Amino acid sequence: MTTAPAMTGKARIAEAFARAHAAGRGVLVPYLCAGDPDRETSAAMLAAMGPAGADIVELGIPYGDPLADGPTIAAAAQRALDGGTTIDDALAIAEEAVKNGAPPTLMFTYYNPVLQFGLERFADALVASGICGAIVPDVPLEEVDDLRAAFAPRGLALPLLVAPTTPTERAQTIAAASEGFTYLVSRLGVTSASTGPDFAWIADRVASLRTKSAAPLAIGFGISSAAHVAAACAIADGAIVGSALIDAYAGMVGAEAVDRARAFIGELHTGTVRTR
Amino acid sequence: MNKPDARGYFGGMFGGKFVPEVLVGALQELEVAMEAAFADPAFWAEYHAILRDFVGRPSPLLEANRFSDEADAATVIFKREDLNHTGAHKINNTVGQGLLARRMGKKRIIAETGAGQHGVATATIGAKLGIPVDVYMGALDVERQSLNVYVMKLLGAKVHGVTGGTQTLKDATNEAFRQWAARVADTFYIIGSVVGAHPYPYMVREFQKVIGIESRAQMLERYGRLPTDVVACVGGGSNAMGIFAGFVDDPDVKLWGVEAAGHGLHAVDTAATLNAGTIGVLHGSRSYVMQTPAGQVLNTHSISAGLDYPGVGPEHAFLKDSGRATYVAATDDDALAAFHRCAEREGIVCALETAHALAFARDLARKRGKGGLVLVNLSGRGDKDTRQVEEHEANARAAALVETVRA
Ligand SMILES: Cc1ncc(COP(=O)(O)O)c(C=O)c1O
């Protein structure tokens, strides 16, 4: 069997942004933790994300010491670890979903599990599984060279984060070094739906980034409603939602959890339409 | 003395800044302020004045001739950090970082703590300087160390129990980083050991090196020569880095770090990170970590809460790999035996952390033989540990009794 040369992960992420843009929308990027609340539900939920309205999905590799995450995602990771979810399981869940037509998929992972797995081996596994790249929140610009060296030759996406504390010039450097899109952290602190996004500072930052590059910008942290998504899509190119999605199916498993997640993403999707 | 490179790596290999972007600016601000303070004689003058008048420095050297009493053994000498105000070396560091926090105009101090020693030392300097302190402590440790929790409250600090993960020091440290990220502009995070992202491992060593500098001068004055060996316990590694710093440039002085082996080096839950761990990233730096092959951080075990930590400072990782220092381990039982021996034969109830160093020092003194001078950092006193040891030994006796009755 011959196939056309596959698009790189980076190109597939770019395409997702372009497609939404052409339709007058921003992208919606749900975050799910592999293996939460259990493996089967997690796989079914991931499969439901595309039809529900997700343009890109982030699948978390559960980690026991998630420094950048608040209680919701930390607890989801702990449930997944208690259920025995490994990095291989997370990759397999993503691979299966991608095979069945899931939107472009990124892994979300802390650095240490990837270091132990091996950077080159991880990058190879992403390519082999049809995964577009990874977001690694505890690797700032200063430490990113090793990851880039593994990701760049394979065309993998490597979105880096810009925070409210990031000075403008540094934000421009980070945006230039990001592959796929730049992740704008909406506010101080860690992931959690209990404190909403702070859009006040972002508009300025987006404007200054736009002067240097047209590369996509997505906003995450604290996004929990269609109104938040609408604000993010008005200012930037998309919204990332994690804790609020996990909160939405709290305490549920199986079809009930999948239905709830699907409904929640469907609701948020209404916010992606640009009304300008 | 080793200085990390511009990226914060010792030997180009251990250290770095593995933190979320939101904290990178704060680390840079801290580094700039630290370099300015280090270059300012007035900063050091105030630091040393507080160490003299408030902490009680310099701490004395004591020849422990009954602890090591074999005729042909080396002389064992204690550096008495246990006599410091608040009972351990931890205060040397919190005085330095507290002064830096005030100099930077920070309105609030946060800290992690395991046993509560660093929490107490931080609450103490917060009270002295008039800066509010929030301490994050694993919920399990809050229960186990209720005395220190109360002392922190007496000193005006707020103690927050951390319920995530294993509810111990590693999770308290995660939470302190999160709280820092949430209020980064006006908050100073005082880390309690030579761990964390650059510049912390270097900065904390600079505030602890007073131990080594004093010891070196005291040894020369009293014995007219340097010690043959320097021994210290290693949790995160701050008391060890502090005393090693005085001798690291003296190639003939052997440096020994003693880790907590818990039930034994091959037990599943030892805390001897340099002996049994592998290289990884934890709490902002690359060093040795107790972890699974999949990179999940392990739950450690040691009878001593201050050594019960799955990471270790990056400079120790460098000293190990470069061969300049040697890292050994003592078990819970070794430490308990040394704890009793020190109490009965020297009149000093030492901290359980310190007892690990003593256990190894006794063996080393025998091996080194007459003429050797084995300097041990007596990092802290053991008031905080007496109840736990009493309970532990009562339980052990009960278990032994059950065994005899069964037999
Ligand atoms: C008396 C004493 N010694 C040693 C330690 C271990 O810390 P470090 O390795 O940073 O000196 C502690 C920590 O609580 C302590 O209280």
XYZ file of C-alpha atoms and ligand atoms in Angstrom:
699
model
C 0.000 0.000 0.000
C 1.317 3.429 -0.827
C 0.254 6.598 0.882
C 0.905 10.209 0.108
C 3.683 11.648 2.297
C 1.978 12.431 5.606
C 1.589 16.048 6.671
C 3.818 17.003 9.565
C 2.279 17.509 12.982
C 3.028 21.202 12.761
C 1.256 21.450 9.395
C -1.830 19.678 10.717
C -2.041 22.127 13.647
C -1.622 25.046 11.228
C -4.356 23.589 9.054
C -6.764 23.365 12.012
C -6.236 27.061 12.733
C -6.587 27.943 9.031
C -9.774 25.946 8.643
C -11.409 27.603 11.647
C -10.224 30.999 10.493
C -11.736 30.464 7.036
C -15.029 29.558 8.709
C -14.981 32.784 10.729
C -14.151 31.017 13.980
C -11.432 30.574 16.535
C -10.230 27.073 17.442
C -11.555 25.243 20.475
C -8.954 23.060 22.209
C -10.208 20.763 24.974
C -7.753 19.176 27.400
C -8.398 15.667 28.692
C -6.208 13.565 30.948
C -5.469 10.101 29.534
C -6.950 7.436 31.782
C -9.333 9.755 33.624
C -11.825 8.812 34.956
C -10.844 5.411 33.518
C -9.217 4.189 30.346
C -12.373 3.295 28.404
C -14.199 6.521 29.278
C -11.116 8.549 28.460
C -10.806 6.935 25.003
C -14.521 7.387 24.305
C -14.386 10.998 25.433
C -11.434 11.743 23.186
C -13.321 10.186 20.251
C -16.341 12.392 21.032
C -14.382 15.658 21.032
C -14.214 16.169 17.239
C -17.935 15.713 16.566
C -18.693 17.915 19.620
C -16.784 20.803 18.089
C -13.116 20.523 19.065
C -10.603 21.671 16.445
C -7.492 20.362 18.239
C -7.257 18.184 21.349
C -4.695 18.077 24.129
C -4.276 14.733 25.838
C -2.497 14.815 29.193
C 0.052 12.193 30.220
C -0.749 11.774 33.924
C 2.014 12.932 36.276
C 2.074 12.803 40.062
C 3.795 16.164 40.614
C 2.011 18.604 38.297
C 3.559 21.928 39.324
C 1.556 24.012 36.819
C -1.819 22.466 37.603
C -4.463 23.250 40.162
C -6.540 20.744 42.155
C -8.863 19.628 39.320
C -6.192 18.472 36.870
C -3.927 17.212 39.670
C -6.796 15.027 40.917
C -7.573 13.816 37.367
C -3.927 12.807 36.932
C -3.975 11.024 40.268
C -7.117 9.071 39.281
C -5.428 8.087 36.027
C -2.245 7.006 37.826
C -4.253 5.067 40.394
C -5.872 3.293 37.443
C -2.384 2.335 36.221
C -2.224 4.674 33.203
C 1.287 4.882 31.741
C 2.876 7.050 29.078
C 2.472 4.114 26.650
C -1.238 3.930 27.479
C -1.618 7.654 26.854
C 0.120 7.354 23.485
C -2.019 4.331 22.588
C -5.270 6.130 23.494
C -4.230 9.076 21.327
C -3.111 6.840 18.458
C -6.411 4.979 18.442
C -8.401 8.225 18.439
C -6.312 9.699 15.630
C -6.804 6.541 13.563
C -10.547 6.977 14.003
C -10.490 10.526 12.748
C -9.913 12.611 15.872
C -8.858 16.244 15.350
C -5.123 17.033 15.404
C -3.887 15.829 18.788
C -1.150 17.170 21.057
C 0.188 15.493 24.178
C 0.407 17.608 27.329
C 3.156 16.344 29.616
C 5.614 17.352 32.300
C 9.253 17.004 31.339
C 10.454 14.229 33.610
C 8.357 11.361 32.178
C 9.534 12.364 28.694
C 13.179 12.571 29.798
C 12.982 9.055 31.213
C 11.205 7.790 28.079
C 13.955 9.378 25.981
C 13.468 12.573 23.969
C 14.231 11.040 20.565
C 12.201 7.968 21.335
C 9.276 10.131 22.461
C 9.432 12.206 19.287
C 9.501 9.023 17.197
C 6.536 7.656 19.121
C 4.538 10.830 18.500
C 5.188 10.602 14.770
C 4.408 6.885 14.660
C 1.153 7.413 16.571
C -0.003 10.259 14.352
C 0.235 12.765 17.217
C 1.094 16.324 16.167
C 3.426 17.359 18.984
C 3.492 18.175 22.683
C 3.112 20.951 25.238
C 5.580 20.704 28.135
C 4.700 23.380 30.705
C 7.769 23.059 32.942
C 10.233 23.619 30.102
C 10.673 27.365 29.531
C 12.649 28.930 26.701
C 15.934 28.557 28.633
C 15.653 24.757 28.721
C 13.877 23.997 25.460
C 16.857 23.281 23.179
C 16.979 19.522 23.779
C 13.261 19.133 23.095
C 13.480 21.277 19.983
C 16.380 19.234 18.705
C 14.181 16.136 18.893
C 10.964 17.746 17.629
C 12.059 20.087 14.831
C 13.532 17.516 12.419
C 10.319 15.500 12.709
C 8.040 18.461 11.998
C 6.378 18.155 15.398
C 4.516 21.035 17.018
C 5.994 22.460 20.210
C 3.835 25.314 21.491
C 5.598 27.383 24.174
C 3.853 29.429 26.843
C 3.690 33.181 27.387
C 2.519 34.352 30.830
C 1.246 37.706 32.122
C 4.671 38.106 33.749
C 6.501 37.665 30.425
C 7.990 40.957 29.178
C 7.010 41.946 25.623
C 10.371 41.312 24.012
C 10.680 37.897 25.619
C 7.115 37.082 24.513
C 8.166 37.824 20.945
C 11.173 35.519 21.265
C 8.957 32.773 22.706
C 6.398 33.192 19.910
C 9.186 32.921 17.347
C 10.490 29.736 19.000
C 7.025 28.143 19.305
C 6.067 25.534 16.726
C 2.354 25.213 15.894
C 0.994 28.068 17.983
C 1.845 30.151 21.022
C 0.009 29.386 24.253
C -1.023 32.572 26.053
C -1.558 31.878 29.758
C -4.521 34.074 30.622
C -3.612 34.893 34.189
C -1.244 34.238 37.102
C -1.315 30.945 38.978
C -2.031 27.416 37.865
C -4.768 25.707 35.867
C -8.156 25.900 37.567
C -11.657 26.964 36.646
C -12.236 28.688 39.977
C -10.467 31.875 38.852
C -11.525 33.188 35.453
C -9.197 34.448 32.730
C -7.809 37.979 32.864
C -8.297 39.281 29.343
C -7.230 42.825 30.179
C -3.506 42.327 29.612
C -3.839 39.909 26.699
C -5.162 42.282 24.029
C -2.039 44.443 24.327
C 0.241 41.441 24.254
C -1.538 39.992 21.219
C -1.188 43.307 19.398
C 2.568 43.421 20.061
C 2.995 39.793 18.979
C 0.999 40.415 15.802
C 3.449 43.105 14.721
C 6.162 40.424 14.503
C 4.321 37.393 13.186
C 0.992 36.042 12.028
C 1.540 32.695 13.771
C -1.523 31.527 15.725
C -2.133 32.429 19.374
C -4.415 30.455 21.694
C -5.527 31.470 25.186
C -5.798 29.067 28.101
C -6.134 28.869 31.950
C -9.434 29.612 33.665
C -11.637 29.347 30.562
C -14.961 27.857 31.634
C -17.824 29.306 29.575
C -18.899 30.089 26.023
C -18.484 33.767 26.929
C -14.838 33.158 27.872
C -14.322 31.270 24.616
C -15.919 34.135 22.683
C -13.637 36.675 24.363
C -10.566 34.520 23.635
C -11.572 34.013 19.999
C -12.218 37.733 19.592
C -8.760 38.667 20.912
C -6.718 35.729 19.669
C -7.091 32.631 17.480
C -8.580 30.179 19.911
C -9.343 28.956 23.418
C -8.003 26.054 25.471
C -10.220 24.533 28.157
C -9.123 21.941 30.715
C -10.257 22.185 34.344
C -13.817 23.285 33.485
C -14.241 20.269 31.196
C -12.985 17.888 33.861
C -15.216 19.591 36.451
C -18.170 19.125 34.062
C -18.007 15.320 34.241
C -16.907 15.177 37.899
C -18.008 11.970 39.572
C -19.257 10.372 36.325
C -17.867 7.488 34.280
C -18.748 5.768 31.024
C -21.512 7.041 28.718
C -22.770 9.552 31.254
C -19.361 11.257 31.473
C -18.897 11.185 27.695
C -22.347 12.710 27.121
C -21.663 15.429 29.660
C -18.259 16.240 28.122
C -19.767 16.277 24.638
C -22.559 18.615 25.716
C -20.123 20.942 27.497
C -17.806 21.205 24.480
C -20.855 21.721 22.227
C -21.900 24.625 24.436
C -18.405 26.159 24.438
C -18.217 25.735 20.676
C -20.962 28.355 20.276
C -18.405 30.865 21.579
C -15.923 30.204 18.786
C -17.870 32.142 16.131
C -16.382 35.536 15.427
C -19.120 38.150 15.301
C -17.025 40.961 13.833
C 34.112 26.995 45.250
C 31.893 25.930 42.369
C 29.743 28.569 40.804
C 26.983 27.450 38.450
C 27.241 28.666 34.842
C 25.033 31.448 33.494
C 22.205 28.967 32.888
C 22.422 27.747 36.471
C 24.175 24.424 35.859
C 26.909 22.911 38.024
C 29.453 21.191 35.809
C 27.222 21.947 32.817
C 25.031 19.053 33.845
C 23.038 19.575 37.045
C 20.682 22.447 37.872
C 18.809 24.671 35.450
C 15.416 26.336 35.583
C 12.634 23.872 34.865
C 9.680 26.022 35.905
C 6.511 27.273 34.228
C 6.991 30.491 32.264
C 5.031 32.501 34.849
C 7.935 32.043 37.314
C 10.851 32.713 34.970
C 10.632 36.488 35.452
C 10.617 36.090 39.230
C 13.723 33.891 39.110
C 15.486 36.471 36.958
C 14.448 39.269 39.325
C 15.709 37.204 42.250
C 19.027 36.505 40.548
C 19.634 40.170 39.805
C 18.727 41.183 43.376
C 20.860 38.379 44.816
C 23.949 39.368 42.797
C 23.513 42.993 43.865
C 23.130 42.006 47.523
C 26.119 39.648 47.364
C 28.241 42.517 46.022
C 27.059 44.871 48.785
C 29.169 44.780 51.984
C 26.287 46.387 53.914
C 24.074 43.386 53.105
C 26.625 40.941 54.488
C 27.282 43.157 57.506
C 23.607 43.028 58.471
C 23.439 39.284 57.782
C 26.442 38.623 60.036
C 25.137 40.946 62.749
C 21.849 39.014 62.871
C 23.724 35.703 62.886
C 25.766 36.950 65.850
C 23.065 38.615 67.960
C 19.953 36.639 67.043
C 21.214 33.220 65.962
C 24.193 33.036 68.326
C 27.024 32.514 65.866
C 29.777 31.529 65.644
C 28.775 28.043 66.713
C 31.492 26.195 68.631
C 33.470 23.054 67.812
C 33.286 20.229 70.339
C 35.625 17.286 70.601
C 33.324 14.292 71.021
C 35.778 12.076 72.854
C 33.177 9.822 74.439
C 31.102 9.384 71.293
C 34.138 7.902 69.589
C 36.103 6.365 72.460
C 38.043 3.515 70.876
C 41.718 4.042 71.636
C 42.867 3.744 68.036
C 40.026 5.695 66.414
C 40.258 9.139 64.854
C 39.155 12.194 66.804
C 35.518 13.110 66.110
C 34.653 16.796 66.230
C 31.144 18.278 66.201
C 30.288 21.589 64.561
C 27.478 22.720 66.845
C 24.733 23.978 64.536
C 22.305 22.516 67.072
C 23.091 25.494 69.319
C 21.705 27.986 66.793
C 18.499 29.798 67.647
C 15.587 27.535 66.558
C 17.846 24.507 66.882
C 19.339 23.837 63.463
C 21.354 25.216 60.565
C 18.145 26.149 58.718
C 18.103 29.649 60.242
C 21.380 30.675 58.494
C 19.509 30.430 55.213
C 16.246 32.032 56.285
C 18.101 35.058 57.709
C 19.816 35.573 54.347
C 16.727 35.070 52.218
C 14.585 37.103 54.632
C 16.953 40.062 54.318
C 16.881 39.681 50.551
C 13.054 39.615 50.595
C 13.010 42.873 52.562
C 15.610 44.437 50.261
C 13.429 43.513 47.260
C 10.395 45.126 48.901
C 8.408 41.867 49.031
C 5.275 42.015 51.177
C 4.841 38.346 51.926
C 7.051 35.286 52.428
C 6.071 31.705 51.628
C 7.936 28.496 52.469
C 7.536 24.731 52.262
C 8.383 22.553 55.208
C 8.592 18.854 55.989
C 9.366 18.324 59.658
C 8.675 21.959 60.339
C 12.283 23.039 61.052
C 12.533 25.220 57.964
C 8.973 26.448 58.555
C 9.912 27.503 62.093
C 13.135 29.156 60.899
C 11.174 31.055 58.224
C 8.404 32.079 60.623
C 11.132 33.281 62.983
C 12.804 35.616 60.511
C 9.388 36.766 59.282
C 8.538 37.797 62.834
C 11.922 39.476 63.312
C 11.675 41.458 60.063
C 7.928 42.102 60.237
C 7.011 40.276 57.021
C 3.919 37.971 57.023
C 4.690 34.280 56.419
C 2.588 31.493 54.876
C 3.972 27.979 55.322
C 2.872 25.006 53.188
C 3.145 21.647 54.875
C 1.890 18.208 53.841
C -1.268 17.300 55.740
C 0.409 14.124 57.031
C 3.346 16.144 58.367
C 0.972 18.648 60.000
C -0.361 15.713 61.980
C 3.044 14.152 62.723
C 4.737 17.419 63.728
C 2.008 19.176 65.673
C 4.532 20.777 68.034
C 6.308 22.666 65.245
C 2.941 23.635 63.740
C 2.068 25.314 67.011
C 5.465 27.025 67.231
C 4.983 28.464 63.724
C 1.586 29.785 64.779
C 3.090 31.294 67.933
C 5.525 33.109 65.661
C 2.607 34.567 63.719
C 2.844 32.407 60.590
C -0.113 30.791 58.838
C 0.315 27.065 58.281
C -1.534 25.532 55.323
C -2.004 21.763 55.226
C -1.468 20.349 51.708
C -3.781 17.455 50.916
C -2.625 16.569 47.373
C -0.372 13.657 46.422
C 1.520 11.949 49.246
C 0.762 14.846 51.645
C 4.443 15.235 52.552
C 7.396 17.527 51.756
C 7.426 16.933 48.004
C 3.778 17.959 47.750
C 4.295 20.916 50.080
C 7.049 22.071 47.697
C 4.746 21.660 44.663
C 2.132 23.738 46.458
C 4.610 26.482 47.414
C 5.591 26.790 43.729
C 1.890 27.022 42.784
C 1.205 29.664 45.406
C 4.227 31.607 44.208
C 2.881 31.492 40.645
C -0.455 32.859 41.849
C 1.020 35.903 43.653
C 4.429 36.257 42.144
C 4.804 40.054 42.207
C 4.784 40.681 45.963
C 5.744 37.228 47.271
C 9.209 35.910 48.147
C 9.587 32.125 48.217
C 12.180 31.039 50.801
C 13.251 27.539 49.774
C 14.625 25.465 52.644
C 17.504 23.608 51.039
C 19.975 23.719 48.144
C 17.234 22.579 45.760
C 14.827 24.257 43.324
C 15.469 26.228 40.159
C 18.537 28.435 39.694
C 19.543 30.609 41.563
C 18.195 28.818 44.666
C 20.742 25.988 45.005
C 23.615 28.457 44.706
C 22.000 31.151 46.855
C 21.124 28.776 49.696
C 24.681 27.418 49.672
C 26.053 30.953 49.912
C 23.886 31.515 52.994
C 24.981 28.194 54.545
C 28.686 28.387 53.730
C 29.204 30.315 56.976
C 29.265 26.848 58.586
C 32.215 25.716 56.495
C 34.115 28.981 56.669
C 33.867 29.108 60.470
C 34.755 25.423 60.804
C 37.863 25.728 58.652
C 39.197 28.646 60.707
C 38.304 26.899 63.994
C 40.069 23.682 62.917
C 43.230 25.551 61.977
C 43.170 27.508 65.207
C 42.582 24.522 67.455
C 44.431 21.715 65.685
C 46.763 23.647 63.437
C 45.561 21.553 60.505
C 42.523 20.762 58.407
C 40.252 17.809 59.142
C 40.969 14.586 57.283
C 37.254 14.125 56.707
C 34.079 16.207 56.761
C 30.763 14.412 57.307
C 27.204 15.726 56.999
C 23.740 14.293 56.511
C 22.034 14.987 53.177
C 18.325 15.536 52.686
C 18.088 18.313 50.138
C 21.684 18.929 51.105
C 21.949 22.407 52.639
C 23.810 21.667 55.856
C 26.184 19.445 53.864
C 26.802 22.065 51.157
C 27.300 24.632 53.910
C 30.088 22.745 55.622
C 31.554 21.291 52.382
C 31.879 24.835 51.006
C 34.654 25.542 53.519
C 36.737 22.580 52.337
C 35.836 21.829 48.733
C 38.976 23.621 47.537
C 41.198 21.617 49.924
C 41.753 18.486 47.835
C 43.128 16.433 50.738
C 39.999 16.842 52.838
C 37.557 14.012 52.125
C 33.911 15.032 51.911
C 31.199 12.555 52.931
C 27.458 13.010 52.527
C 25.257 10.601 54.466
C 21.807 9.915 53.059
C 18.856 8.214 54.702
C 18.618 4.583 53.616
C 15.366 4.073 55.527
C 14.851 0.321 55.823
C 17.900 -0.263 53.609
C 19.308 0.846 50.264
C 17.516 -1.938 48.455
C 14.189 -1.325 50.139
C 11.522 0.026 47.818
C 11.100 3.209 49.764
C 14.562 4.443 50.710
C 15.297 8.193 50.704
C 18.962 7.826 49.618
C 18.583 9.732 46.365
C 22.257 9.889 45.298
C 22.793 6.240 46.177
C 19.625 4.729 44.747
C 18.117 7.362 42.419
C 18.585 8.243 38.753
C 18.969 11.527 36.897
C 15.754 13.458 36.347
C 13.992 16.788 36.848
C 12.178 17.640 40.068
C 11.179 21.004 41.581
C 12.918 23.049 38.943
C 16.319 21.427 38.534
C 18.029 18.460 36.962
C 19.626 16.234 39.571
C 19.218 12.760 40.973
C 15.629 11.779 41.764
C 13.965 8.790 43.390
C 11.647 7.775 40.580
C 10.129 4.901 38.676
C 11.587 4.021 35.247
C 8.537 5.883 33.849
C 9.618 9.092 35.574
C 7.008 9.192 38.347
C 8.519 10.512 41.561
C 8.590 7.904 44.315
C 7.281 8.129 47.815
C 10.385 7.858 50.013
C 10.807 6.625 53.550
C 13.077 7.723 56.348
C 12.519 7.827 60.078
C 13.769 11.401 59.846
C 11.252 13.751 58.217
C 14.000 16.196 57.200
C 15.726 13.569 55.038
C 12.509 12.071 53.664
C 12.685 13.741 50.259
C 12.935 12.189 46.748
C 15.256 14.883 45.367
C 18.687 16.282 46.194
C 20.512 19.510 45.407
C 22.164 19.679 41.960
C 25.566 20.665 43.361
C 25.668 17.375 45.265
C 24.884 15.534 42.037
C 27.874 17.326 40.520
C 30.166 16.580 43.491
C 29.146 12.926 43.285
C 29.698 12.539 39.568
C 32.971 14.484 39.647
C 34.170 12.301 42.524
C 34.938 15.241 44.822
C 32.490 14.010 47.465
C 31.343 10.516 48.383
C 27.771 9.708 49.303
C 26.940 6.865 51.638
C 23.773 5.961 53.513
C 22.677 5.039 57.033
C 19.496 3.121 57.863
C 16.783 4.080 60.346
C 18.275 1.613 62.834
C 21.830 2.950 62.378
C 20.536 6.457 63.005
C 18.544 5.465 66.094
C 21.590 3.772 67.607
C 23.713 6.867 66.985
C 20.932 9.102 68.375
C 21.058 7.196 71.688
C 24.820 6.981 71.763
C 25.186 10.730 71.260
C 22.674 11.424 74.039
C 24.222 8.988 76.506
C 27.882 9.655 75.804
C 27.987 13.327 74.822
C 24.964 14.770 76.610
C 23.492 15.951 73.313
C 20.074 14.902 72.037
C 20.666 15.463 68.339
C 18.176 15.611 65.467
C 17.375 12.301 63.761
C 18.701 13.818 60.519
C 22.041 14.499 62.198
C 22.100 11.007 63.711
C 22.601 9.605 60.193
C 25.843 11.559 59.880
C 26.929 10.401 63.336
C 26.285 6.748 62.531
C 28.653 6.916 59.577
C 31.203 9.130 61.362
C 31.724 6.532 64.059
C 32.593 3.838 61.525
C 34.775 6.245 59.608
C 36.667 7.269 62.757
C 37.556 3.630 63.372
C 38.646 3.137 59.810
C 40.625 6.374 59.650
C 42.441 5.517 62.892
C 44.582 7.583 65.220
C 45.617 10.948 63.878
C 42.492 11.357 61.808
C 40.277 14.367 62.423
C 36.673 13.658 61.486
C 34.574 16.830 61.484
C 30.816 16.207 61.644
C 28.172 18.835 61.047
C 25.866 18.497 64.047
C 23.082 20.050 62.000
C 20.364 20.203 64.638
C 19.024 19.270 68.044
C 16.487 16.559 68.619
C 13.761 18.025 70.839
C 11.382 17.757 67.893
C 12.141 14.028 67.575
C 11.966 12.744 71.138
C 8.273 11.869 71.118
C 8.521 10.111 67.773
C 11.520 8.049 68.903
C 9.745 7.128 72.126
C 6.663 5.973 70.208
C 8.720 4.145 67.607
C 10.614 2.223 70.256
C 7.483 1.443 72.270
C 5.925 0.010 69.108
C 9.065 -1.987 68.354
C 9.085 -3.406 71.887
C 5.405 -4.336 71.604
C 6.044 -6.069 68.292
C 8.997 -7.956 69.781
C 6.866 -9.036 72.730
C 4.185 -10.393 70.396
C 6.916 -12.359 68.599
C 8.207 -13.933 71.843
C 4.728 -14.819 73.041
C 4.013 -16.482 69.675
C 7.278 -18.415 69.688
C 18.580 19.197 61.759
C 18.424 18.963 60.308
N 19.457 18.445 59.617
C 19.359 18.208 58.298
C 18.198 18.446 57.595
C 18.160 18.106 56.130
O 18.193 19.199 55.280
P 19.502 19.552 54.461
O 19.947 18.316 53.766
O 19.041 20.609 53.518
O 20.519 20.044 55.398
C 17.087 18.988 58.272
C 15.814 19.271 57.557
O 14.764 19.490 58.109
C 17.212 19.250 59.657
O 16.184 19.759 60.353
